[in-house]
Amino acid sequence: MAPYESESAGRRKATRYVVPVAVVGVAAATIGLVPALADSGNPDLPKISAQQLIEKIAKSDVQQMSGTVKISTDLGLPSLGGMAGGFTPGAGGSSDGKAGSSADPQSKLTELATGTHTLRIAADGSDRHKLSVLDSAAEYSVIHNGDEVWAYDSASNEAYHAKDAAAAGDRAAKHPKGETPKGVPATPKELADEVLKASGKTTSISVEGTSQVAGRDAYKLLVKPKQAGSTVGGITISVDAKTGVPLKFTLTPAGGGKAVVDAGFTKVDFSKPAASTFDFTPPKGAKVTEGDDLKARDKSHAPKEMPKDMPKDMPKELRDAQGGGMKDLKVIGEGWTSIAELKLPGGQGLPTGGSASGDVPPEAQKFMDALGDHVTGKFGSGTVFSTRLVNALVTDDGKVYAGAVTKDALVKAANAAQ
Amino acid sequence: MSQAEATAAGTTATAASDASPVRKRIWTLGLFRSELVTTFRRWRTIALLAVLAGVPILVGIAVKIETSGGSPAAGGGGGGPAFIAQITNNGLFLVFTSLAATLPFFLPMAVGVIAGDAIAGEANAGTLRYLLVAPAGRTRLLLTKYATTMTFCLVATLVVAVTALATGALLFPLGDLVTISGTRIGFGEGLVRALLIALVVAASLVGIAALGLFVSTLTNSGIAAMATTVGLLITVQILDQIPQLHAIQPYLFSHHWLSFADLMREPVYWDDLLKNLGLQGLYAAVFGSAAWARFTAKDITA
């Protein structure tokens, strides 16, 4: 700027920059305020008891619906993408999946266990369902239409086909209905079903006000463990006031912080979905894997999804896993605080600070120590590996105690088992 | 390059924008048309468009050679740019693949070159003050430059799309296509979606065009403005890849670029598409007005 220019001209020039700054300000205010405004105002609904609300859910007979579901899962595992598969006794679920077909429903749905995903579901009657997982520039769909079950992975242009819905039922077909394939929770409804099944003496259930989910008025059902020692803080299920369909499911850990699982509709529509939604013919050139091929392969890898499940599924899942080759499995306790006890193959514990074996390089030793906490007790010593929900104690003599319980509860269980 | 000259130019411009009757009369598309012709006659522009047209041809030939033995594209593993696995079955997918391949870098780079050159290039060549001597006004010149840049966005995208369609039609069969949701749509609707996607891709470039124009008003060196714009593009693309920065990533102009693929879902998933368009509009408003603030207050010395 020229030194002899008048000061007022300079100021006038400077004021022009107010415009872009104002635009930024307005945008920031909009981004900050709009969700807050949209969130405000819990709807006024007639009071209802927990019993009535559960009945409402049970009575709910919605046959036709479609919508978008957002699922966020934060188990506190290191976010290494497909690594979660490597944690499992089935070993190499992730690397294995590639060897078969990427359209195999089971290997695909495993991915839902970590991170945030957007799903679309559509249902028309009891025999037409569709579930799609929206990826970046790709989509994975499971389509059930009559006695045909298709799964299609658009990224690799591969399809999976099963002819008989009864045979495929436990895998993909019934997925949008409630019986999950191997316990991967996908829709709010089936998550809620699981919770209600697990309720009993161990659980308190109450109605905690109302909220708005996907633009619909909903009751909030709060499910809390009564037992001490559970890492589950509470589960909130938002139930649509009109139809009784669960719209949102949130699982918060006892330790506080972000929800471990947060699944809810962002859009829901109870009208009949277009018939073409459920039509599928594999595109020309798509690689189609028939269901029977996969089944044979899957038998040997049955337990591969176990540890990523909901805590209340744990005992059930572990029992499933028993059939898959782990004979030394026991379940201690009941309800929320069930702890699974199993023996590591070979009877060898993980090398820990306490039992530094000579063949472990010091770096690896440090790495193991960083991953888990060293604990000692009547049972001897071991290492506790923690996630936000599930803790596992690996003792030096090769036993594993795992459950959705606190570290102390694990040590107590290990002591008692001694 | 005297100060008096600059002041004179500034006064002329101010006078022109204040005298509204005069301004109304000359508020025609003449300036825009001449800008357009100048821009698209430049060898630089033609070379950029030729490079862009080359991408779909290369992708098409590569896929053709790769799959001539009967093996599926991308090894069945889902690697490579989006939609590449479907090209062999339907040439129309080459349009989507080419746009997905060029959108992250080639297209915005070309736009960055044109936008960065818009004002700084004129200043560099010493032609900016002559443009301003004409009673057009700085605001109008800036708008014209921005409109020209946006036209280039559209033309560049269409060049990629049309070349891809032609290559796809030559090398691969055409016909009904399967959306990524697994439903089937006719070829006509496929073409409509391809056009929509091209428009969305062109609109995705609006943000970087405004950014480039703003950078262009900051300097008198065309090369510096182009390099800065392209540098910003690369920086933003890298920032968008760092997981620890997920808090700011939704606000990076390139974050929702690939959402154009949502137009291939059935039903179309609008959330990210609208987010992308809103974000581009925001960038255009912020950097467009910043460019206006800078350019109308700037001393033009070249």
XYZ file of C-alpha atoms in Angstrom:
720
model
C 0.000 0.000 0.000
C 1.341 3.379 -0.946
C 2.471 5.442 2.022
C 0.682 8.588 0.849
C -2.691 6.956 0.419
C -5.238 8.262 2.839
C -5.891 6.239 5.923
C -9.615 6.013 5.313
C -9.076 4.473 1.889
C -6.875 1.890 3.492
C -9.530 1.154 6.039
C -12.165 0.863 3.351
C -10.030 -1.676 1.570
C -9.550 -3.642 4.759
C -13.279 -3.715 5.434
C -13.810 -5.646 2.224
C -12.198 -8.628 3.900
C -15.110 -8.621 6.315
C -17.147 -10.341 3.592
C -15.169 -13.607 3.384
C -14.721 -13.611 7.144
C -18.462 -13.169 7.590
C -19.136 -16.035 5.175
C -16.849 -18.289 7.201
C -18.554 -17.155 10.389
C -22.039 -17.816 9.101
C -20.994 -21.224 7.788
C -19.369 -22.158 11.095
C -22.430 -21.006 13.010
C -24.697 -22.992 10.713
C -22.612 -26.128 11.028
C -22.506 -25.727 14.794
C -26.077 -24.695 15.439
C -28.220 -26.612 12.992
C -27.645 -30.064 14.538
C -28.154 -28.544 17.987
C -31.432 -26.941 16.924
C -32.596 -30.066 15.155
C -31.758 -32.084 18.238
C -33.688 -29.943 20.673
C -37.193 -30.682 21.787
C -37.856 -34.171 23.025
C -41.346 -35.030 21.856
C -44.220 -35.133 24.329
C -45.528 -38.658 24.403
C -47.955 -40.337 26.812
C -46.224 -42.052 29.732
C -45.613 -45.731 29.257
C -44.128 -48.470 31.420
C -41.149 -50.571 30.431
C -43.397 -53.611 30.264
C -45.770 -51.882 27.862
C -42.920 -50.689 25.736
C -41.408 -54.143 25.445
C -44.816 -55.487 24.505
C -45.044 -52.806 21.907
C -41.787 -53.978 20.437
C -42.870 -57.589 20.553
C -46.238 -56.820 18.997
C -44.704 -54.660 16.334
C -45.590 -56.168 13.014
C -43.969 -53.954 10.472
C -43.632 -55.900 7.253
C -42.596 -53.182 4.889
C -39.897 -50.693 5.559
C -36.764 -49.230 4.161
C -34.190 -46.951 5.614
C -30.620 -45.956 6.192
C -28.776 -47.124 9.275
C -25.562 -45.745 10.639
C -23.462 -48.015 12.823
C -20.452 -46.823 14.786
C -18.467 -49.372 16.687
C -15.593 -48.422 18.921
C -14.376 -51.415 20.860
C -11.069 -49.786 21.610
C -9.204 -52.221 19.422
C -6.322 -50.849 17.434
C -7.882 -49.621 14.202
C -5.881 -51.633 11.761
C -8.725 -52.388 9.432
C -8.956 -56.081 8.758
C -6.668 -56.914 11.639
C -9.613 -57.703 13.857
C -9.934 -61.003 12.041
C -6.488 -61.953 13.214
C -7.528 -61.809 16.859
C -9.738 -64.797 16.478
C -9.077 -68.461 17.073
C -10.256 -69.254 13.550
C -7.037 -67.551 12.519
C -6.606 -65.462 9.463
C -10.226 -64.621 8.802
C -9.179 -61.583 6.855
C -6.540 -63.177 4.697
C -8.718 -66.173 4.265
C -11.695 -64.249 3.038
C -9.767 -63.101 0.015
C -8.953 -66.629 -0.960
C -12.606 -67.441 -1.336
C -15.016 -64.858 -2.596
C -15.205 -61.306 -1.415
C -18.941 -61.632 -1.834
C -19.171 -64.233 0.898
C -21.633 -62.670 3.348
C -19.888 -63.891 6.418
C -16.472 -62.502 5.659
C -18.009 -59.230 4.606
C -20.259 -58.661 7.570
C -17.301 -59.161 9.866
C -16.049 -55.785 8.731
C -19.000 -54.134 10.418
C -17.440 -54.856 13.779
C -15.127 -51.864 13.621
C -15.504 -48.254 12.590
C -18.476 -46.420 11.186
C -20.626 -47.863 8.458
C -23.702 -46.828 6.597
C -26.217 -49.524 5.821
C -29.379 -49.560 3.879
C -32.105 -51.983 4.614
C -35.345 -52.751 2.866
C -37.961 -55.318 3.717
C -41.213 -56.329 2.117
C -43.013 -59.177 3.804
C -41.172 -62.087 5.323
C -39.409 -63.291 2.217
C -38.040 -60.196 0.566
C -35.183 -58.384 2.250
C -32.207 -56.423 1.230
C -29.259 -55.239 3.240
C -26.573 -53.084 1.694
C -23.321 -51.905 3.182
C -22.303 -48.635 1.591
C -18.587 -48.429 0.884
C -16.744 -45.671 -0.855
C -17.763 -45.920 -4.515
C -18.906 -49.461 -3.936
C -21.612 -51.355 -2.195
C -22.100 -54.764 -0.748
C -25.634 -56.090 -0.884
C -27.340 -59.150 0.481
C -30.617 -59.727 -1.270
C -33.188 -62.268 -0.189
C -36.055 -62.699 -2.579
C -38.265 -65.740 -2.132
C -36.022 -68.798 -2.109
C -33.093 -67.024 -3.698
C -30.318 -65.433 -1.722
C -27.808 -63.282 -3.484
C -24.881 -61.329 -2.185
C -23.175 -58.916 -4.497
C -19.930 -57.041 -4.016
C -19.763 -54.250 -6.556
C -16.122 -53.397 -5.843
C -14.866 -56.731 -7.137
C -17.943 -57.552 -9.220
C -18.407 -60.840 -7.435
C -21.624 -62.480 -6.428
C -22.552 -65.168 -3.977
C -25.611 -67.269 -4.571
C -27.588 -69.676 -2.447
C -30.655 -71.322 -3.830
C -32.529 -72.516 -0.803
C -33.367 -69.915 1.786
C -33.736 -72.565 4.469
C -30.196 -73.747 3.963
C -28.806 -70.278 3.762
C -31.070 -68.966 6.456
C -28.564 -69.072 9.227
C -26.104 -67.155 7.176
C -27.544 -64.310 5.231
C -31.192 -64.555 4.385
C -32.653 -63.883 7.775
C -30.244 -61.156 8.489
C -32.659 -58.257 8.306
C -35.184 -60.190 10.339
C -33.596 -60.677 13.689
C -31.614 -63.881 13.829
C -28.223 -62.548 13.045
C -25.661 -64.556 11.197
C -23.151 -65.343 13.911
C -24.233 -62.455 16.062
C -23.035 -59.492 14.059
C -25.657 -56.913 14.987
C -26.796 -54.927 12.017
C -30.232 -53.438 12.481
C -31.553 -51.793 15.607
C -34.329 -54.326 15.752
C -32.164 -57.356 16.052
C -29.910 -55.638 18.531
C -32.947 -54.923 20.671
C -34.167 -58.487 20.350
C -30.873 -59.721 21.681
C -31.049 -57.412 24.657
C -34.553 -58.435 25.594
C -33.610 -62.078 25.401
C -30.766 -61.530 27.789
C -32.822 -59.669 30.357
C -33.718 -61.406 33.565
C -32.889 -61.127 37.226
C -29.599 -59.655 36.248
C -30.953 -56.647 34.444
C -32.971 -53.529 35.133
C -35.133 -52.168 32.364
C -36.821 -48.778 32.447
C -38.255 -46.136 30.161
C -36.131 -43.021 30.184
C -37.942 -40.244 28.405
C -38.324 -39.684 24.712
C -36.248 -38.627 21.741
C -36.396 -38.053 18.037
C -34.793 -40.598 15.751
C -34.785 -40.167 11.986
C -37.532 -37.577 12.354
C -39.823 -39.897 14.306
C -40.944 -39.681 17.927
C -39.514 -42.458 19.998
C -39.442 -43.772 23.559
C -36.097 -44.488 25.117
C -35.727 -47.827 26.821
C -32.778 -48.044 29.193
C -31.307 -51.428 29.978
C -28.741 -51.621 32.768
C -26.867 -54.503 34.314
C -27.641 -55.000 37.996
C -24.484 -56.981 38.645
C -21.311 -55.256 39.713
C -18.185 -55.842 37.725
C -19.666 -55.515 34.263
C -18.015 -53.160 31.818
C -21.373 -52.405 30.231
C -22.709 -49.117 31.501
C -26.086 -49.246 29.871
C -27.945 -49.856 26.676
C -30.412 -47.375 25.299
C -32.952 -48.447 22.733
C -35.113 -45.866 21.060
C -38.440 -47.354 20.065
C -40.698 -45.745 17.514
C -43.806 -44.581 19.377
C -46.178 -45.455 16.553
C -44.952 -48.747 15.189
C -42.875 -50.130 18.040
C -39.901 -50.635 15.771
C -36.564 -50.061 17.512
C -34.874 -47.207 15.714
C -31.693 -46.685 17.625
C -29.397 -48.725 19.797
C -26.605 -47.320 21.921
C -24.277 -49.259 24.172
C -22.235 -47.176 26.574
C -19.369 -48.621 28.588
C -19.319 -48.386 32.389
C -16.097 -46.447 32.139
C -17.909 -43.615 30.420
C -16.936 -41.912 27.181
C -18.116 -42.539 23.663
C -20.605 -45.302 23.001
C -19.088 -48.648 22.125
C -21.859 -49.449 19.700
C -24.154 -46.852 18.275
C -26.542 -48.037 15.613
C -29.556 -46.096 14.488
C -31.707 -45.165 11.584
C -30.908 -41.846 9.992
C -33.791 -42.276 7.607
C -36.731 -44.617 7.816
C -39.758 -45.134 5.665
C -42.601 -47.539 6.396
C -43.997 -47.660 2.899
C -43.529 -50.522 0.481
C -40.112 -50.497 -1.171
C -39.980 -50.694 -4.960
C -40.193 -54.267 -6.189
C -37.092 -53.798 -8.322
C -35.101 -53.341 -5.119
C -35.186 -57.081 -4.566
C -34.463 -58.149 -8.138
C -30.986 -59.287 -8.801
C -29.385 -60.912 -11.782
C -25.634 -61.082 -11.658
C -24.076 -58.710 -14.165
C -22.356 -60.209 -17.160
C -18.871 -61.333 -16.301
C -19.426 -61.321 -12.559
C -17.795 -64.170 -10.711
C -20.564 -66.129 -9.005
C -19.784 -68.369 -6.064
C -22.453 -70.905 -5.199
C -23.366 -71.185 -1.554
C -22.449 -74.845 -1.219
C -18.807 -74.268 -2.065
C -18.538 -71.738 0.667
C -20.221 -73.839 3.269
C -17.617 -76.528 3.038
C -14.895 -73.990 3.447
C -16.621 -72.212 6.284
C -16.985 -75.274 8.443
C -13.313 -75.243 9.207
C -13.454 -71.593 10.140
C -16.635 -71.554 12.091
C -15.498 -69.683 15.180
C -13.741 -66.883 13.416
C -16.041 -64.087 14.458
C -16.271 -64.822 18.106
C -14.549 -62.070 20.038
C -16.092 -59.145 18.262
C -19.577 -59.856 19.412
C -21.738 -58.158 21.912
C -20.929 -59.133 25.451
C -24.260 -60.719 26.111
C -23.648 -62.894 23.113
C -20.383 -64.053 24.497
C -21.464 -67.204 26.264
C -23.629 -68.245 23.361
C -20.932 -67.497 20.891
C -18.351 -69.317 22.892
C -20.600 -72.304 23.062
C -20.909 -72.120 19.303
C -17.212 -71.978 19.103
C -16.945 -75.142 21.122
C -18.268 -77.051 18.186
C -15.556 -75.434 16.140
C -12.771 -77.239 17.909
C -12.204 -75.598 21.285
C -12.981 -78.359 23.704
C -11.573 -76.790 26.842
C -14.072 -74.009 27.174
C -16.033 -73.232 30.327
C -18.382 -70.397 31.153
C -18.179 -68.979 34.663
C -21.036 -66.930 36.085
C -24.170 -65.803 34.323
C -25.778 -62.791 32.707
C -23.677 -59.728 32.187
C -20.726 -60.970 34.156
C -20.237 -64.316 32.440
C -16.612 -65.098 31.954
C -15.326 -67.565 29.447
C -12.446 -69.733 30.479
C -10.405 -71.618 27.952
C -7.007 -73.208 27.591
C -4.546 -72.025 25.029
C -3.382 -74.816 22.751
C -0.083 -76.202 23.975
C -0.736 -75.068 27.530
C 1.778 -72.271 27.215
C 1.026 -68.798 28.422
C 2.080 -65.678 26.675
C 5.549 -64.564 27.601
C 5.136 -61.800 30.128
C 7.419 -59.751 32.280
C 7.082 -62.352 34.989
C 8.115 -65.308 32.920
C 10.600 -63.824 30.523
C 11.540 -66.764 28.388
C 14.892 -66.713 26.770
C 13.733 -66.985 23.183
C 11.748 -63.780 23.212
C 13.721 -60.763 22.065
C 13.509 -57.816 24.480
C 11.720 -55.653 21.900
C 8.937 -58.164 21.506
C 8.792 -58.432 25.271
C 8.317 -54.687 25.541
C 5.640 -54.780 22.898
C 3.690 -57.433 24.768
C 3.998 -55.468 27.978
C 2.732 -52.362 26.257
C -0.327 -54.199 24.991
C -1.419 -55.632 28.296
C -1.097 -55.070 32.048
C 0.769 -57.525 34.167
C -1.268 -58.848 37.091
C -0.635 -61.352 39.836
C -2.979 -63.160 42.164
C -3.632 -66.468 43.822
C -3.755 -68.030 40.393
C -0.207 -67.042 39.652
C 0.558 -64.271 37.235
C -0.674 -63.214 33.836
C -1.407 -60.386 31.486
C -4.676 -58.529 31.081
C -5.541 -57.276 27.621
C -8.182 -54.592 27.683
C -10.550 -53.125 25.185
C -13.312 -50.727 26.019
C -15.764 -53.535 26.525
C -14.124 -56.924 26.669
C -11.187 -57.734 28.910
C -9.133 -60.885 28.725
C -6.699 -62.335 31.212
C -4.047 -64.658 29.859
C -2.305 -66.477 32.662
C 1.238 -67.666 32.441
C 0.128 -71.270 32.623
C -1.878 -70.883 29.447
C -5.415 -70.199 30.559
C -7.570 -67.436 29.161
C -10.409 -65.712 31.002
C -12.437 -63.310 28.931
C -15.644 -61.393 29.355
C -17.312 -58.019 29.427
C -16.187 -57.533 32.995
C -13.620 -55.457 34.826
C -10.050 -56.509 35.392
C -10.727 -57.222 39.073
C -13.605 -59.507 38.229
C -11.340 -61.441 35.892
C -8.679 -61.843 38.547
C -11.342 -62.923 41.042
C -12.663 -65.480 38.601
C -9.166 -66.763 37.953
C -8.531 -67.042 41.679
C -11.787 -68.861 42.229
C -11.085 -71.280 39.428
C -7.750 -72.210 40.917
C 4.952 1.171 -13.681
C 4.356 4.392 -11.872
C 2.120 4.792 -8.916
C 0.100 7.396 -10.764
C -0.784 4.882 -13.394
C -1.986 2.408 -10.843
C -4.083 5.001 -9.120
C -5.502 6.025 -12.460
C -6.451 2.479 -13.230
C -8.009 2.138 -9.847
C -9.998 5.310 -10.287
C -11.222 4.229 -13.689
C -12.404 0.975 -12.287
C -14.159 2.619 -9.379
C -15.744 5.141 -11.660
C -16.998 2.415 -13.926
C -18.562 0.401 -11.162
C -20.231 3.491 -9.725
C -21.718 4.717 -12.978
C -24.530 2.213 -13.115
C -26.295 3.370 -16.329
C -23.068 3.000 -18.247
C -22.423 -0.290 -16.599
C -25.812 -1.672 -17.519
C -25.254 -0.946 -21.160
C -21.953 -2.743 -21.310
C -23.046 -5.585 -19.054
C -23.124 -7.998 -21.908
C -21.390 -11.265 -22.429
C -18.775 -9.679 -24.672
C -16.012 -9.742 -22.107
C -16.867 -13.295 -21.080
C -16.886 -14.456 -24.674
C -13.525 -12.928 -25.451
C -12.061 -14.371 -22.257
C -13.383 -17.786 -23.179
C -11.909 -17.629 -26.651
C -8.560 -16.428 -25.318
C -8.424 -19.179 -22.721
C -9.442 -22.034 -24.965
C -7.155 -20.921 -27.793
C -4.085 -21.137 -25.594
C -1.828 -24.059 -26.382
C -1.554 -24.660 -22.670
C -5.295 -25.216 -22.354
C -5.422 -27.460 -25.384
C -2.498 -29.499 -24.069
C -4.214 -29.901 -20.693
C -7.405 -31.095 -22.359
C -5.412 -33.496 -24.547
C -3.767 -35.009 -21.463
C -7.170 -35.394 -19.834
C -8.565 -37.042 -22.973
C -5.624 -39.432 -22.939
C -6.477 -40.896 -19.525
C -9.674 -42.749 -20.504
C -8.040 -44.008 -23.691
C -5.100 -45.377 -21.717
C -7.346 -46.943 -19.071
C -9.543 -48.481 -21.761
C -6.641 -49.963 -23.695
C -4.986 -51.207 -20.519
C -8.160 -52.955 -19.359
C -8.665 -54.408 -22.843
C -5.156 -55.847 -22.996
C -5.285 -57.027 -19.401
C -8.543 -58.885 -19.878
C -7.962 -60.219 -23.380
C -6.879 -63.526 -21.847
C -10.266 -63.839 -20.174
C -9.117 -62.921 -16.693
C -11.246 -60.400 -14.825
C -10.016 -56.863 -14.418
C -8.288 -55.812 -11.232
C -7.572 -59.419 -10.358
C -10.958 -59.769 -8.726
C -9.604 -58.152 -5.597
C -11.432 -54.873 -6.044
C -8.211 -52.882 -6.471
C -7.688 -49.947 -8.794
C -10.040 -47.060 -9.351
C -13.737 -47.466 -8.669
C -15.868 -49.400 -11.163
C -12.847 -50.800 -13.019
C -14.060 -54.378 -12.543
C -17.186 -53.752 -14.577
C -15.606 -52.109 -17.636
C -15.164 -55.295 -19.640
C -18.878 -56.019 -19.411
C -20.114 -52.546 -20.109
C -18.172 -49.761 -21.780
C -20.252 -47.158 -19.980
C -18.386 -47.975 -16.801
C -15.258 -46.576 -18.428
C -16.843 -43.145 -17.986
C -17.173 -43.670 -14.242
C -13.738 -45.229 -13.912
C -12.079 -42.426 -15.868
C -13.777 -39.752 -13.790
C -12.812 -41.592 -10.610
C -9.235 -41.825 -11.883
C -8.888 -38.206 -12.976
C -10.848 -36.477 -10.208
C -8.294 -36.868 -7.440
C -5.467 -35.235 -9.368
C -5.553 -34.622 -13.141
C -8.758 -32.623 -13.246
C -8.090 -30.339 -10.242
C -4.511 -29.847 -11.395
C -5.715 -28.632 -14.775
C -8.259 -26.389 -13.065
C -5.552 -25.119 -10.732
C -3.395 -24.161 -13.703
C -6.214 -22.260 -15.395
C -7.459 -20.623 -12.198
C -4.004 -19.711 -10.957
C -3.207 -18.139 -14.277
C -6.437 -16.130 -14.439
C -5.357 -12.883 -12.779
C -1.669 -13.443 -12.057
C -1.030 -14.504 -15.634
C -2.454 -11.239 -16.939
C -0.424 -9.309 -14.413
C 2.643 -11.259 -15.405
C 2.148 -10.528 -19.082
C 1.456 -6.876 -18.324
C -2.032 -7.033 -19.790
C -4.028 -6.674 -16.603
C -4.006 -2.880 -16.546
C -5.217 -2.741 -20.121
C -8.121 -4.976 -19.185
C -8.899 -2.585 -16.361
C -8.588 0.525 -18.479
C -11.639 -0.652 -20.355
C -14.688 0.500 -18.390
C -15.503 -2.979 -17.207
C -14.759 -2.793 -13.520
C -12.696 -5.062 -11.377
C -15.608 -6.986 -9.928
C -16.866 -7.775 -13.368
C -13.455 -8.807 -14.616
C -13.106 -11.108 -11.636
C -16.547 -12.617 -12.227
C -15.664 -13.133 -15.864
C -12.439 -14.840 -14.923
C -14.266 -17.073 -12.480
C -16.950 -17.924 -15.017
C -14.248 -18.812 -17.527
C -12.545 -21.065 -14.999
C -15.811 -22.793 -14.192
C -16.504 -23.276 -17.867
C -13.127 -24.931 -18.074
C -14.110 -27.242 -15.180
C -17.162 -28.332 -17.118
C -15.386 -28.660 -20.457
C -12.515 -30.619 -18.920
C -14.926 -33.029 -17.204
C -16.961 -33.474 -20.367
C -13.798 -34.108 -22.381
C -12.932 -36.952 -20.021
C -16.493 -38.304 -20.026
C -17.001 -38.127 -23.797
C -13.607 -39.627 -24.611
C -14.302 -42.380 -22.113
C -17.697 -43.068 -23.628
C -16.248 -43.187 -27.139
C -13.380 -45.446 -26.049
C -15.738 -47.639 -24.067
C -18.106 -47.976 -27.008
C -15.235 -48.896 -29.322
C -13.520 -51.438 -27.111
C -16.293 -52.971 -25.010
C -19.940 -53.921 -25.352
C -22.623 -51.482 -24.223
C -25.997 -52.304 -22.770
C -28.056 -52.462 -19.602
C -25.994 -51.897 -16.529
C -26.103 -53.086 -12.966
C -25.883 -50.361 -10.341
C -23.584 -50.850 -7.416
C -26.664 -51.705 -5.354
C -27.191 -54.707 -7.589
C -30.288 -53.453 -9.407
C -30.480 -53.197 -13.170
C -31.077 -50.025 -15.150
C -31.434 -49.479 -18.880
C -28.685 -48.028 -21.035
C -30.600 -44.775 -21.510
C -30.881 -44.197 -17.790
C -27.247 -45.172 -17.494
C -26.346 -42.394 -19.904
C -28.431 -39.922 -17.911
C -26.615 -40.960 -14.745
C -23.273 -40.621 -16.525
C -24.188 -37.078 -17.503
C -25.318 -36.299 -13.947
C -22.063 -37.696 -12.627
C -20.083 -35.544 -15.049
C -21.985 -32.478 -13.838
C -21.373 -33.377 -10.201
C -17.679 -33.918 -10.929
C -17.513 -30.523 -12.638
C -19.260 -28.965 -9.635
C -16.750 -30.682 -7.339
C -14.048 -28.558 -8.938
C -15.753 -25.271 -8.100
C -14.007 -25.110 -4.728
C -10.480 -25.417 -6.038
C -11.309 -23.030 -8.877
C -12.253 -20.339 -6.336
C -9.189 -21.125 -4.266
C -6.972 -20.831 -7.336
C -8.541 -17.535 -8.291
C -7.899 -16.138 -4.829
C -4.271 -17.251 -4.946
C -4.064 -15.681 -8.365
C -5.040 -12.275 -6.992
C -2.287 -12.474 -4.389
C 0.670 -12.486 -6.708
C 1.838 -11.066 -9.997
C 3.527 -14.256 -11.066
C 1.373 -16.728 -12.972
C 3.756 -19.594 -12.318
C 3.768 -18.904 -8.581
C -0.039 -18.879 -8.475
C -0.333 -22.149 -10.410
C 2.334 -23.834 -8.283
C 0.667 -22.644 -5.071
C -2.745 -23.879 -6.150
C -1.473 -27.275 -7.223
C 0.649 -27.433 -4.064
C -2.426 -26.720 -1.952
C -4.275 -29.435 -3.815
C -1.579 -31.992 -3.058
C -1.354 -30.871 0.577
C -5.083 -31.185 1.054
C -5.109 -34.607 -0.602
C -2.379 -35.763 1.786
C -4.130 -34.295 4.832
C -7.235 -36.165 3.777
C -5.309 -39.439 4.070
C -4.017 -38.979 7.612
C -6.382 -40.745 10.013
C -5.386 -38.603 12.987
C -6.817 -35.547 11.249
C -10.316 -36.967 10.869
C -11.746 -33.991 12.764
C -10.882 -31.511 10.018
C -11.243 -33.822 7.040
C -14.954 -33.211 6.401
C -14.065 -29.588 5.708
C -11.355 -30.271 3.134
C -12.579 -29.508 -0.356
C -11.502 -32.875 -1.693
C -13.034 -34.958 1.089
C -16.355 -35.774 -0.558
C -15.118 -35.827 -4.141
C -15.667 -39.520 -4.700
C -19.248 -39.226 -3.479
C -20.261 -38.851 -7.128
C -20.306 -42.641 -7.144
C -23.388 -42.456 -4.885
C -25.330 -41.543 -8.012
C -24.809 -45.139 -9.083
C -26.672 -46.472 -6.069
C -30.308 -47.404 -6.253
C -31.958 -45.418 -4.746
C -29.414 -42.629 -4.993
C -27.767 -41.866 -1.668
C -27.864 -38.093 -1.480
C -26.279 -37.326 1.894
C -22.645 -37.146 0.814
C -23.474 -35.699 -2.591
C -25.266 -32.778 -0.971
C -22.469 -32.379 1.558
C -19.998 -32.188 -1.315
C -22.011 -29.612 -3.245
C -22.566 -27.548 -0.096
C -18.873 -27.623 0.709
C -17.951 -26.551 -2.827
C -20.438 -23.707 -2.578
C -18.913 -22.664 0.731
C -15.398 -22.655 -0.704
C -16.626 -20.685 -3.702
C -18.284 -18.113 -1.423
C -15.346 -17.758 0.962
C -12.515 -17.653 -1.545
C -14.566 -15.887 -4.189
C -15.309 -13.034 -1.790
C -11.723 -13.084 -0.530
C -10.524 -12.797 -4.115
C -12.965 -9.917 -4.600
C -11.734 -8.171 -1.442
C -8.153 -8.580 -2.524
C -8.554 -7.744 -6.193
C -10.754 -4.669 -5.807
C -8.385 -3.239 -3.196
C -5.179 -4.181 -4.936
C -2.696 -1.801 -6.536
C -2.359 -2.900 -10.107
C 1.226 -2.264 -11.045
C 1.527 -4.482 -14.032
